Short mmCIF file of C-alpha atoms in Angstrom, two decimals:
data_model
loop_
_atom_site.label_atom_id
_atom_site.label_comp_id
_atom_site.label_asym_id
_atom_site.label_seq_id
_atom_site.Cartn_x
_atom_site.Cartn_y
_atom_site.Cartn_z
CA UNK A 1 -18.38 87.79 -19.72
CA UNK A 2 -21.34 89.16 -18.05
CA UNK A 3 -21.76 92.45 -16.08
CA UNK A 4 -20.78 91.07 -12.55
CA UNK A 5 -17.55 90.12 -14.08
CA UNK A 6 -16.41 93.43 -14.88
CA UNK A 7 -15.31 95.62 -12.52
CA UNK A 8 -13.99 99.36 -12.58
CA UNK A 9 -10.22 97.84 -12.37
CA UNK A 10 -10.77 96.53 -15.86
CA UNK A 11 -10.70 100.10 -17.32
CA UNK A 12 -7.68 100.96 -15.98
CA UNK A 13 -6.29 97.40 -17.09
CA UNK A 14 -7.28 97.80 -20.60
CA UNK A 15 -8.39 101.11 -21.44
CA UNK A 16 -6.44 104.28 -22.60
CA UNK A 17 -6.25 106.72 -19.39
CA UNK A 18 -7.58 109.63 -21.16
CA UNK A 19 -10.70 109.60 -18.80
CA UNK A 20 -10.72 108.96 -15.10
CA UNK A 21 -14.70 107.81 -14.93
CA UNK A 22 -16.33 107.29 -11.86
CA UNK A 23 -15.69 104.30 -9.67
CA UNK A 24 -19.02 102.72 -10.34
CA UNK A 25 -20.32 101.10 -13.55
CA UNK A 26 -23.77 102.27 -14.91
CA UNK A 27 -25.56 99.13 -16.72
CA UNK A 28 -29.17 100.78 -17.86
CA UNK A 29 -31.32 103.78 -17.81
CA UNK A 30 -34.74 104.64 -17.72
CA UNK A 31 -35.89 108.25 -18.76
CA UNK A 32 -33.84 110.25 -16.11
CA UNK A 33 -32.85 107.46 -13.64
CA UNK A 34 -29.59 104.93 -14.15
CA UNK A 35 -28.76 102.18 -12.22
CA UNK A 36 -25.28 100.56 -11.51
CA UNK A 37 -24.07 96.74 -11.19
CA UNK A 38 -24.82 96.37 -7.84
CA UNK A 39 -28.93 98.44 -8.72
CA UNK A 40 -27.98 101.75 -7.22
CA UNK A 41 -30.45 104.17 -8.57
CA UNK A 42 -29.04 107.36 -9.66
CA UNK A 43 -31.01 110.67 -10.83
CA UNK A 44 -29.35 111.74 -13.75
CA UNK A 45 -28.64 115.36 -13.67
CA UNK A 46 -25.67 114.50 -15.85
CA UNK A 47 -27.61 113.53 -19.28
CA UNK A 48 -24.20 112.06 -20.94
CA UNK A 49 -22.78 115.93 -21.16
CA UNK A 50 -25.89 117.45 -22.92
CA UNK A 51 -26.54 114.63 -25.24
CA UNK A 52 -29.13 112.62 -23.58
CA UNK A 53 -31.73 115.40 -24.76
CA UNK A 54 -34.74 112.26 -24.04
CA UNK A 55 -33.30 110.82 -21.46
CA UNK A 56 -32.37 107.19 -21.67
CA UNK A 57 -34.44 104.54 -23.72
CA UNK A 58 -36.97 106.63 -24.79
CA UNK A 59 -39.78 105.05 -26.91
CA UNK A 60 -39.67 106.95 -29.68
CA UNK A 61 -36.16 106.66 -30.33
CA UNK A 62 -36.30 103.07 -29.16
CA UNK A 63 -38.69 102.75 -32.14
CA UNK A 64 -36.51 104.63 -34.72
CA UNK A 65 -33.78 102.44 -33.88
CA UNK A 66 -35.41 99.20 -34.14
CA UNK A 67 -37.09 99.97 -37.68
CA UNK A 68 -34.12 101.29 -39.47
CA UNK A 69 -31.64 98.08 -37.71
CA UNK A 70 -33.90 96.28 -39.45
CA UNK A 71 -33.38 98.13 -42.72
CA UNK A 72 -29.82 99.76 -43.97
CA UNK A 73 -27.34 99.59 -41.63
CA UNK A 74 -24.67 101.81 -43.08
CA UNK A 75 -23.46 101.93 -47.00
CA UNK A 76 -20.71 104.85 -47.11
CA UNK A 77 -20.55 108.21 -48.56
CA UNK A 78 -20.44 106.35 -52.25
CA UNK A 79 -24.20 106.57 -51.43
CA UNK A 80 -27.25 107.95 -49.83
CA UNK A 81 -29.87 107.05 -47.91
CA UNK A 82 -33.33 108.42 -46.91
CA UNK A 83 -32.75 108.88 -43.57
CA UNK A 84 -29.96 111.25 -43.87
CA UNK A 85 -32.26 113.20 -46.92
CA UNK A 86 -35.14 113.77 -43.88
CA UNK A 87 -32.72 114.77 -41.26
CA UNK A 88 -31.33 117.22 -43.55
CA UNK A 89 -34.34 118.93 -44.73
CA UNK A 90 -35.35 119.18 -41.22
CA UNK A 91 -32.60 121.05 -40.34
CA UNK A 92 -32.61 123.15 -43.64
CA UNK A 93 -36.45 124.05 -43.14
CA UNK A 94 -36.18 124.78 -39.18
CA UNK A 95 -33.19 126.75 -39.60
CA UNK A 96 -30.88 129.75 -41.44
CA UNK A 97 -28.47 127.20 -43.47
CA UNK A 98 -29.29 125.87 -46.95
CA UNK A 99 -26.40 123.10 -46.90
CA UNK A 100 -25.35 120.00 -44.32
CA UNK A 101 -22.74 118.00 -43.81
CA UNK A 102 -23.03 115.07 -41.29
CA UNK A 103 -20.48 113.91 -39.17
CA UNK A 104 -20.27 111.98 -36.12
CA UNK A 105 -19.21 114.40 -33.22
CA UNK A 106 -19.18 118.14 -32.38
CA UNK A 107 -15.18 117.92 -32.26
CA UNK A 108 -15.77 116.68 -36.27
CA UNK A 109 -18.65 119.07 -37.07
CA UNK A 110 -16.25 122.08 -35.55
CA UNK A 111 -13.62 120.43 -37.83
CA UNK A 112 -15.55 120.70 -40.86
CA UNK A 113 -16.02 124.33 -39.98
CA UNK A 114 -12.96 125.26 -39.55
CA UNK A 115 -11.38 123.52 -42.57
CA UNK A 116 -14.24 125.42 -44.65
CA UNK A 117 -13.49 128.79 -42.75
CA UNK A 118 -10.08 128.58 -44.40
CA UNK A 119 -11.57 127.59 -47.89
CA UNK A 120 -13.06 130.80 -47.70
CA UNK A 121 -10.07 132.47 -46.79
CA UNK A 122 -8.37 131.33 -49.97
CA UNK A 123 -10.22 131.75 -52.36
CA UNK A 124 -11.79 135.71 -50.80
CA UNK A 125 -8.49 136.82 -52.91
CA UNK A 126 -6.52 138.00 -50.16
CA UNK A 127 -3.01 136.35 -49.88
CA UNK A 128 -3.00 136.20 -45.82
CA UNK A 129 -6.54 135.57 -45.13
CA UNK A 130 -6.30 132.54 -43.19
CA UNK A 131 -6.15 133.65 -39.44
CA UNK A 132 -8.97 132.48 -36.61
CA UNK A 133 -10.25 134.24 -33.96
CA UNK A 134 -11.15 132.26 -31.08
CA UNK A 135 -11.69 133.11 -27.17
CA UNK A 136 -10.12 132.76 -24.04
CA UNK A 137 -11.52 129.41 -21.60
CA UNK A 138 -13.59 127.57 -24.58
CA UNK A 139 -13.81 124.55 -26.41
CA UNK A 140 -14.31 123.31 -29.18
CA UNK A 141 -13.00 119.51 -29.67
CA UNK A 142 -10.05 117.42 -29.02
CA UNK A 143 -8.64 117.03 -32.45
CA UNK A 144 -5.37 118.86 -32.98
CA UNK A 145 -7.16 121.51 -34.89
CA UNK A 146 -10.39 122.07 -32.57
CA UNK A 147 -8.10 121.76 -29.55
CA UNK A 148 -6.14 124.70 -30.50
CA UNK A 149 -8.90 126.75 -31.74
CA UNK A 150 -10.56 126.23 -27.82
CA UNK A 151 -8.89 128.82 -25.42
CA UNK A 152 -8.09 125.95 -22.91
CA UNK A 153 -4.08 125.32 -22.99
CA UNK A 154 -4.16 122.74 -20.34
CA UNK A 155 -6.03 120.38 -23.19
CA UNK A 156 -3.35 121.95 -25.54
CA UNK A 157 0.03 122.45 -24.23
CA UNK A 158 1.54 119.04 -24.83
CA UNK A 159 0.49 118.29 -28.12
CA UNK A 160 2.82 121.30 -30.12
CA UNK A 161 3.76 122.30 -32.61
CA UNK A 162 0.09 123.40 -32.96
CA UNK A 163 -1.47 124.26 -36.27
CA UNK A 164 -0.89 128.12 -36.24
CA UNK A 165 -3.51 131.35 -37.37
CA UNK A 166 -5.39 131.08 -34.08
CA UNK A 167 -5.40 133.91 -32.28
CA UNK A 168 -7.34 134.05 -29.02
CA UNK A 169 -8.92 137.15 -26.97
CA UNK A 170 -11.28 137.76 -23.81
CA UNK A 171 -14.87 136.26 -24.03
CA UNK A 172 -17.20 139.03 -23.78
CA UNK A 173 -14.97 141.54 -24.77
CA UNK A 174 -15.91 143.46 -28.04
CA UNK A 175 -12.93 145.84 -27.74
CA UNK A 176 -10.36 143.40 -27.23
CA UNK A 177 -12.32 141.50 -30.72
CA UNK A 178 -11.83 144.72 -32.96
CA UNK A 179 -8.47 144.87 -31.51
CA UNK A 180 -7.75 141.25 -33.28
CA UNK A 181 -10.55 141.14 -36.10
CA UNK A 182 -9.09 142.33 -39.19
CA UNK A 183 -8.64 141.74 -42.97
CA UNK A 184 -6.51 139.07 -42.36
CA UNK A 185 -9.34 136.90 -40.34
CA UNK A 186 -11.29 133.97 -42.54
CA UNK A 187 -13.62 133.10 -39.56
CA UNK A 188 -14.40 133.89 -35.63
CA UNK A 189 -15.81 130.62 -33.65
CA UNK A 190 -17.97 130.92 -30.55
CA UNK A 191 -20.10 129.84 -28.15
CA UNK A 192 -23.30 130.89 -27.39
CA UNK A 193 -22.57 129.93 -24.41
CA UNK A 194 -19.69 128.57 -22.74
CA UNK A 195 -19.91 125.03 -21.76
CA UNK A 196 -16.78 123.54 -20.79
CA UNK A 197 -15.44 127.14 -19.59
CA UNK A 198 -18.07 127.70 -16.79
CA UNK A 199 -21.32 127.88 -18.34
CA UNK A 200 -20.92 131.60 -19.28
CA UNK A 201 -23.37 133.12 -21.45
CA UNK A 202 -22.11 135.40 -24.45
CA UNK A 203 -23.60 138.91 -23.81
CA UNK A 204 -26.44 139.73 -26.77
CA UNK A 205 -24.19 143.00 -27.48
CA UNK A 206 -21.05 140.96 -27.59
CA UNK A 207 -22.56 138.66 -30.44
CA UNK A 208 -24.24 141.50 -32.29
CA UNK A 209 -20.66 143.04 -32.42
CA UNK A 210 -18.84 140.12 -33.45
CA UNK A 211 -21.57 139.61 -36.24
CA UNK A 212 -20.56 143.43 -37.30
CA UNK A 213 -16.96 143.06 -37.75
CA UNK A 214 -17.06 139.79 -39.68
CA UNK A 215 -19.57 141.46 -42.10
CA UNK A 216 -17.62 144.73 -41.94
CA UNK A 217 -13.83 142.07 -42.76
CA UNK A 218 -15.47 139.44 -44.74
CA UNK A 219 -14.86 136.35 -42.23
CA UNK A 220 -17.38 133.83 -41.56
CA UNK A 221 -19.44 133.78 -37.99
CA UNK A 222 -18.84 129.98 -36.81
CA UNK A 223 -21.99 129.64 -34.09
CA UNK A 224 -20.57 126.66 -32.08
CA UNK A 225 -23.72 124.76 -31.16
CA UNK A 226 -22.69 121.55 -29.97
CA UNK A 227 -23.92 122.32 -26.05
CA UNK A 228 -26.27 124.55 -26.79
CA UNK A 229 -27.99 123.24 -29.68
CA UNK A 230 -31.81 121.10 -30.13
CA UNK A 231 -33.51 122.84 -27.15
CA UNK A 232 -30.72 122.97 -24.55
CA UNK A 233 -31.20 126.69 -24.31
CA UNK A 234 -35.41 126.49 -24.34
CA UNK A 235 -35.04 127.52 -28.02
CA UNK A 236 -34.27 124.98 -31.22
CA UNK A 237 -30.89 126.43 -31.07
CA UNK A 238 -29.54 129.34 -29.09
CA UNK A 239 -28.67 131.77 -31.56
CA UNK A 240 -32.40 132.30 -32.45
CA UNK A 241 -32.61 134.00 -28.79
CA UNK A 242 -29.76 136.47 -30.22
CA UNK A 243 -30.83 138.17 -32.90
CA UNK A 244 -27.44 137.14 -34.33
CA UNK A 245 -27.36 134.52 -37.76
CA UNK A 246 -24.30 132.89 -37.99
CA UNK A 247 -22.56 131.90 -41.32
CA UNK A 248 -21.92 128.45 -40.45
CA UNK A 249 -23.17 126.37 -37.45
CA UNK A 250 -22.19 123.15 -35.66
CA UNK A 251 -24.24 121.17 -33.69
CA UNK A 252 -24.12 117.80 -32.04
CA UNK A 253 -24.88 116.42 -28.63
CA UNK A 254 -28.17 116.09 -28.39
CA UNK A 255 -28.81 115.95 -32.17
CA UNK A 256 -28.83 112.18 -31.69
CA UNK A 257 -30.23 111.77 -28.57
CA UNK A 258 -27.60 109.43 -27.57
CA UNK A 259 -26.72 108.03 -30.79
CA UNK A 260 -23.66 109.79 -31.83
CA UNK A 261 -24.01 112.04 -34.97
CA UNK A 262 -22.96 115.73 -35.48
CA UNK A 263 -23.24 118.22 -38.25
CA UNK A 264 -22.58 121.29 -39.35
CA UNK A 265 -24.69 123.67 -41.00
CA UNK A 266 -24.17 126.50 -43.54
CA UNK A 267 -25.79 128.89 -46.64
CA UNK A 268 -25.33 128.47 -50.60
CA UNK A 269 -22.62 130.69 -50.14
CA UNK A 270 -20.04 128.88 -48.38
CA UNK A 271 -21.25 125.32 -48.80
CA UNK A 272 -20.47 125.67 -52.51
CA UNK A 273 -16.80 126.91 -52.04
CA UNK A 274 -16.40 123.39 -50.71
CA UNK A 275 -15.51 120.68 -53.42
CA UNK A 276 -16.22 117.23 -54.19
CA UNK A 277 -12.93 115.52 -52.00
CA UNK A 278 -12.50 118.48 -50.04
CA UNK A 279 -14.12 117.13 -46.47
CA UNK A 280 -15.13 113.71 -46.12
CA UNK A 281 -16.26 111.36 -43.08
CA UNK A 282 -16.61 107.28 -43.70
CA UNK A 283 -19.78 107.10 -41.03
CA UNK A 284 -21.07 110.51 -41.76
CA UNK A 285 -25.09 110.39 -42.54
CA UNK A 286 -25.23 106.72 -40.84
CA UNK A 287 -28.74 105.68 -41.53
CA UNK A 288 -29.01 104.69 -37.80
CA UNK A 289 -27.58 107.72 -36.51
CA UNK A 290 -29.90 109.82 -38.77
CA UNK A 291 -33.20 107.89 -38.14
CA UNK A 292 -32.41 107.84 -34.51
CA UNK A 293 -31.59 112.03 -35.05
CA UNK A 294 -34.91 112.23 -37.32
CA UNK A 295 -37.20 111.13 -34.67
CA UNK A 296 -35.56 113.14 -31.58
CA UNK A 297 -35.31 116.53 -33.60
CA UNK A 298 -38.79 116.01 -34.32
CA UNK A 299 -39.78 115.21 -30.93
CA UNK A 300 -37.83 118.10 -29.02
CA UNK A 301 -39.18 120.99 -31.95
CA UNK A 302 -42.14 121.60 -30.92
CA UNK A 303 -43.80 124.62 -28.87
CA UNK A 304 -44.51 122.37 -25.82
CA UNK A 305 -40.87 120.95 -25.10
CA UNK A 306 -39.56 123.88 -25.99
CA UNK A 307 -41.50 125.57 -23.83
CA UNK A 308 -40.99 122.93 -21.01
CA UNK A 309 -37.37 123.30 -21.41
CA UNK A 310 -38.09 127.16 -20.08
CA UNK A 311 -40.09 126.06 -17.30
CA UNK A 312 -38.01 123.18 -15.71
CA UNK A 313 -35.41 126.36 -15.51
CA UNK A 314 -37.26 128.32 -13.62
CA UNK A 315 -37.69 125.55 -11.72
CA UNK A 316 -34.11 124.49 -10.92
CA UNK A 317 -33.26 127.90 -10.05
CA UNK A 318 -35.85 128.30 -7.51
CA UNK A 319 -34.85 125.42 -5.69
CA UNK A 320 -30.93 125.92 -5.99
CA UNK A 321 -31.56 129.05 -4.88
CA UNK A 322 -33.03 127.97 -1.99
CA UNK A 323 -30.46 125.19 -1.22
CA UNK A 324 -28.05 127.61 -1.66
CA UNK A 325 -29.72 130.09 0.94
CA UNK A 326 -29.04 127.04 3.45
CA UNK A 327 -25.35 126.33 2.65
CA UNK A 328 -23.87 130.15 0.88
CA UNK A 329 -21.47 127.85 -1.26
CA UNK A 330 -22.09 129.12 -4.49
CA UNK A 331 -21.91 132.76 -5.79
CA UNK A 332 -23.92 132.53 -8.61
CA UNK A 333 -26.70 130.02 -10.07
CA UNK A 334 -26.47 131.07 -14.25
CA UNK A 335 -27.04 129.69 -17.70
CA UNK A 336 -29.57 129.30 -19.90
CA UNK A 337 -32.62 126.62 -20.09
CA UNK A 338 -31.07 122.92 -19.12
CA UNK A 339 -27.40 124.15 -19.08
CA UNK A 340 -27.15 125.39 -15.69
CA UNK A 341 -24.18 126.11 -13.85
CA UNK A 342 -23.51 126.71 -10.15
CA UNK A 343 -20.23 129.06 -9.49
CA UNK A 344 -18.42 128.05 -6.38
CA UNK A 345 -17.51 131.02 -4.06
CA UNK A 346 -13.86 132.22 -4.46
CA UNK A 347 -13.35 130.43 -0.87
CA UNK A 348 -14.36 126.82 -2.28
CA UNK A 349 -12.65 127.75 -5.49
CA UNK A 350 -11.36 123.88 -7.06
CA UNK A 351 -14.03 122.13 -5.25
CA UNK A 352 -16.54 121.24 -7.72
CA UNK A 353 -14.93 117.82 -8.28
CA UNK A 354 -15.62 116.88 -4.79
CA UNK A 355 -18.88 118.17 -4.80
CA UNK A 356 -19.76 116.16 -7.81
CA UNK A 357 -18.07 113.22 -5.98
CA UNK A 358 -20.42 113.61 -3.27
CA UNK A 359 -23.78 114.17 -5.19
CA UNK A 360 -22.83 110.36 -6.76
CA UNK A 361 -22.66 108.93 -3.56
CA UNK A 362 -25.63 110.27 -2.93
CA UNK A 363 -27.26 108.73 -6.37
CA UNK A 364 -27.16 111.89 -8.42
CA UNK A 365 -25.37 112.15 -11.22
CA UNK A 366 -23.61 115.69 -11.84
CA UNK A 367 -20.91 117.14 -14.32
CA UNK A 368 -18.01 119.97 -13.56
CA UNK A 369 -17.29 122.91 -15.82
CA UNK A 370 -13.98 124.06 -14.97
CA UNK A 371 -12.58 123.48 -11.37
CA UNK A 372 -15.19 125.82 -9.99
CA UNK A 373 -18.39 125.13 -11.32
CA UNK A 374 -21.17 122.51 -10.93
CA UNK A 375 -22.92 121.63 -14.26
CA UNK A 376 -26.25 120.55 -14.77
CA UNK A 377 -27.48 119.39 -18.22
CA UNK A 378 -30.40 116.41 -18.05
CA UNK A 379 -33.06 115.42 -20.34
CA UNK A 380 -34.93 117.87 -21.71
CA UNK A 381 -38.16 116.55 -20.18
CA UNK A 382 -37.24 115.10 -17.13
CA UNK A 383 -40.12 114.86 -14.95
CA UNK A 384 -40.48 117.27 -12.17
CA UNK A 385 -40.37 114.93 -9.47
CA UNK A 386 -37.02 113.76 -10.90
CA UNK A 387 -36.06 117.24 -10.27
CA UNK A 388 -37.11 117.29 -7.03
CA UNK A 389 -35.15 114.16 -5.56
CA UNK A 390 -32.36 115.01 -8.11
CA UNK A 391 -32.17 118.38 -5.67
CA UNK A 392 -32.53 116.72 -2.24
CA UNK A 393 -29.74 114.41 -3.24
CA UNK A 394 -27.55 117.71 -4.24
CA UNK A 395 -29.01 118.73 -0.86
CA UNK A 396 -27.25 115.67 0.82
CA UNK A 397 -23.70 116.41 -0.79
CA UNK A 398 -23.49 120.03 0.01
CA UNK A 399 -24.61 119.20 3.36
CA UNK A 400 -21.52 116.26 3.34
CA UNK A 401 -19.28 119.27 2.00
CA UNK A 402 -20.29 121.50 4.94
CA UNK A 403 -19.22 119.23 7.23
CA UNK A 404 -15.78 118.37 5.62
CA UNK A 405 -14.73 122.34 5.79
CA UNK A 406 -16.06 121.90 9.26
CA UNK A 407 -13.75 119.07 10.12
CA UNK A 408 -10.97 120.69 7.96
CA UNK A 409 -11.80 124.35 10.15
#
């Protein structure tokens, strides 16, 4: 069957509807530019959700790819493999943990976290020590455990019973966390920043508190990472910006570049309360996934990505700002580095799909974050002129939009 066979019908014919996708189908990709069946070029603004940290076929993960298919393919957790010892050390050496464990997803590496958060619960001593605190409007996977610990109900309400010991409170709240954090709590989970919930930064206060009542109760800090980890933020990972260390870390995304891999990080301390048996993962540590992972996470850490990362930012909010100066349909441009987020005023409040709707018509591709926001999270090194059309497309859809409420007036 080639590609002009196919059409968008033939996902709803034979795949599960747990996604409603676009009603185009993308065929390749080229740095920060996609093209469908019918060679519609599209700026991708999108980047896969945050994981396309290179954009699409780039050469040096091309490269990593095509030596290592040529090598070990995959062998099991039996075994190891060199690829998974180098992507390890790099993340040892360039960060706080001492201790990996690879994985294939953030939704796995938050499982992994989670699982070991109540480890340390049972054996601290204390009979009860097994409750989570989590917070209000995030997320943190889709398995039955991750999708309880994010604040989201709509992802969670018809899956109950749900595992219990989650207890959730405001975001950016630090009374409402000492009203919850106790000596019953084995571990608080957050997000530097808030993805899925509306790309809402944690306050530097709010973290530094949190950090101060685990210590002060004897929980674990669980740094979710998956978005905002390998540069998103402008730094290797976001909590580095903080002056916050978490206990445990999970990160993902754009770890791989593409390839899918996740992992979650962690010191001596904890990583040796877990037990041979304890956690396991068949394709965890994939040689491909890990050579592919090698050669991205050494592309993307060093000063002058990094750096880059800080200035396309400044660049994007200059010119949504002055987009928005010519339409007044967003209240706020906010996040951090290449997570950007563009809050709908309360009088457009649910129309982010739409917008996003009409940027792909226009050939730019764009993500939501919640009903009301407009997400941005492309290649870390798109080129500036991909920017630049990538913003008069956006242009071209909010323009669209102003003349729908027009017509609707």
């Amino acid at each position: 069957m080639n590609n002009l066979a196919l059409t968008r019908q033939n996902f709803n014919d034979w795949m599960v509807p747990v996604f409603a996708p676009a009603n185009f189908i993308l065929v390749r990709g080229q740095g920060s530019q996609v093209w469908d069946q019918d060679d519609k070029q599209y700026i991708d603004f999108a980047g896969g959700i945050a994981v396309n940290a290179l954009g699409h076929a780039h050469p040096v993960a091309v490269q990593a790819l095509t030596e290592q298919a040529t090598q070990l393919w995959h062998i099991g957790n039996g075994y190891t493999n060199e690829p998974v010892l180098h992507l390890a050390k790099q993340l040892v050496e360039n960060t706080f943990a001492d201790k990996v464990f690879f994985c294939n997803s953030g939704a796995e590496a938050n499982e992994a976290a989670l699982k070991l958060a109540r480890k340390v619960g049972l054996l601290s001593g204390h009979a009860n020590k097994n409750q989570i605190v989590a917070f209000k409007n995030a997320f943190h996977g889709r398995t039955l455990f991750t999708v309880t610990a994010g604040g989201q109900p709509k992802y969670s309400q018809d899956f109950a019973p749900l595992p219990e010991g989650i207890q959730h409170t405001a975001f950016n709240d630090l009374e409402q966390a000492k009203a919850v954090i106790n000596e019953n709590t084995c571990a608080v989970i957050v997000e530097p920043i808030q993805g899925e919930g509306g790309v809402l930064p944690a306050d530097i206060e709010f973290l530094k508190g949190l950090r101060q009542l685990c210590d002060e109760h004897g929980a674990v800090l669980i740094f979710d990472e998956v978005q905002t980890g390998v540069g998103r933020t402008g730094s290797l990972y976001a909590y580095m910006n903080t002056g916050v260390t978490p206990d445990i870390l999970t990160t993902a995304k754009a770890l791989g570049g593409g390839f899918p891999i996740g992992a979650m990080i962690t010191t001596n301390q904890y990583a040796n309360m877990y037990a041979v048996g304890d956690h396991g993962t068949t394709y965890g540590g994939n040689p491909l996934a890990c050579a592919v992972a090698n050669a991205v996470f050494e592309f993307i850490n060093t000063p002058e990505v990094l750096e880059g990362v800080q200035q396309r930012f400044d660049y994007f909010v200059t010119g949504l700002n002055k987009i928005n100066a010519k339409f007044n349909v967003f209240e706020q441009i906010r996040g951090q580095g290449l997570l950007l987020g563009c809050v709908l005023k309360a009088e457009h409040a649910g129309q982010a799909k739409n917008i996003v709707t009409l940027a792909a018509e226009q050939g730019l591709l764009a993500l939501v974050a919640g009903p009301n926001v407009v997400r941005f999270t492309p290649s870390l090194i798109i080129p500036f002129e991909d920017i630049d059309e990538g913003l008069s497309r956006f242009e071209q859809a909010l323009e669209k939009f102003s003349q729908e409420l027009k017509e609707c007036a």
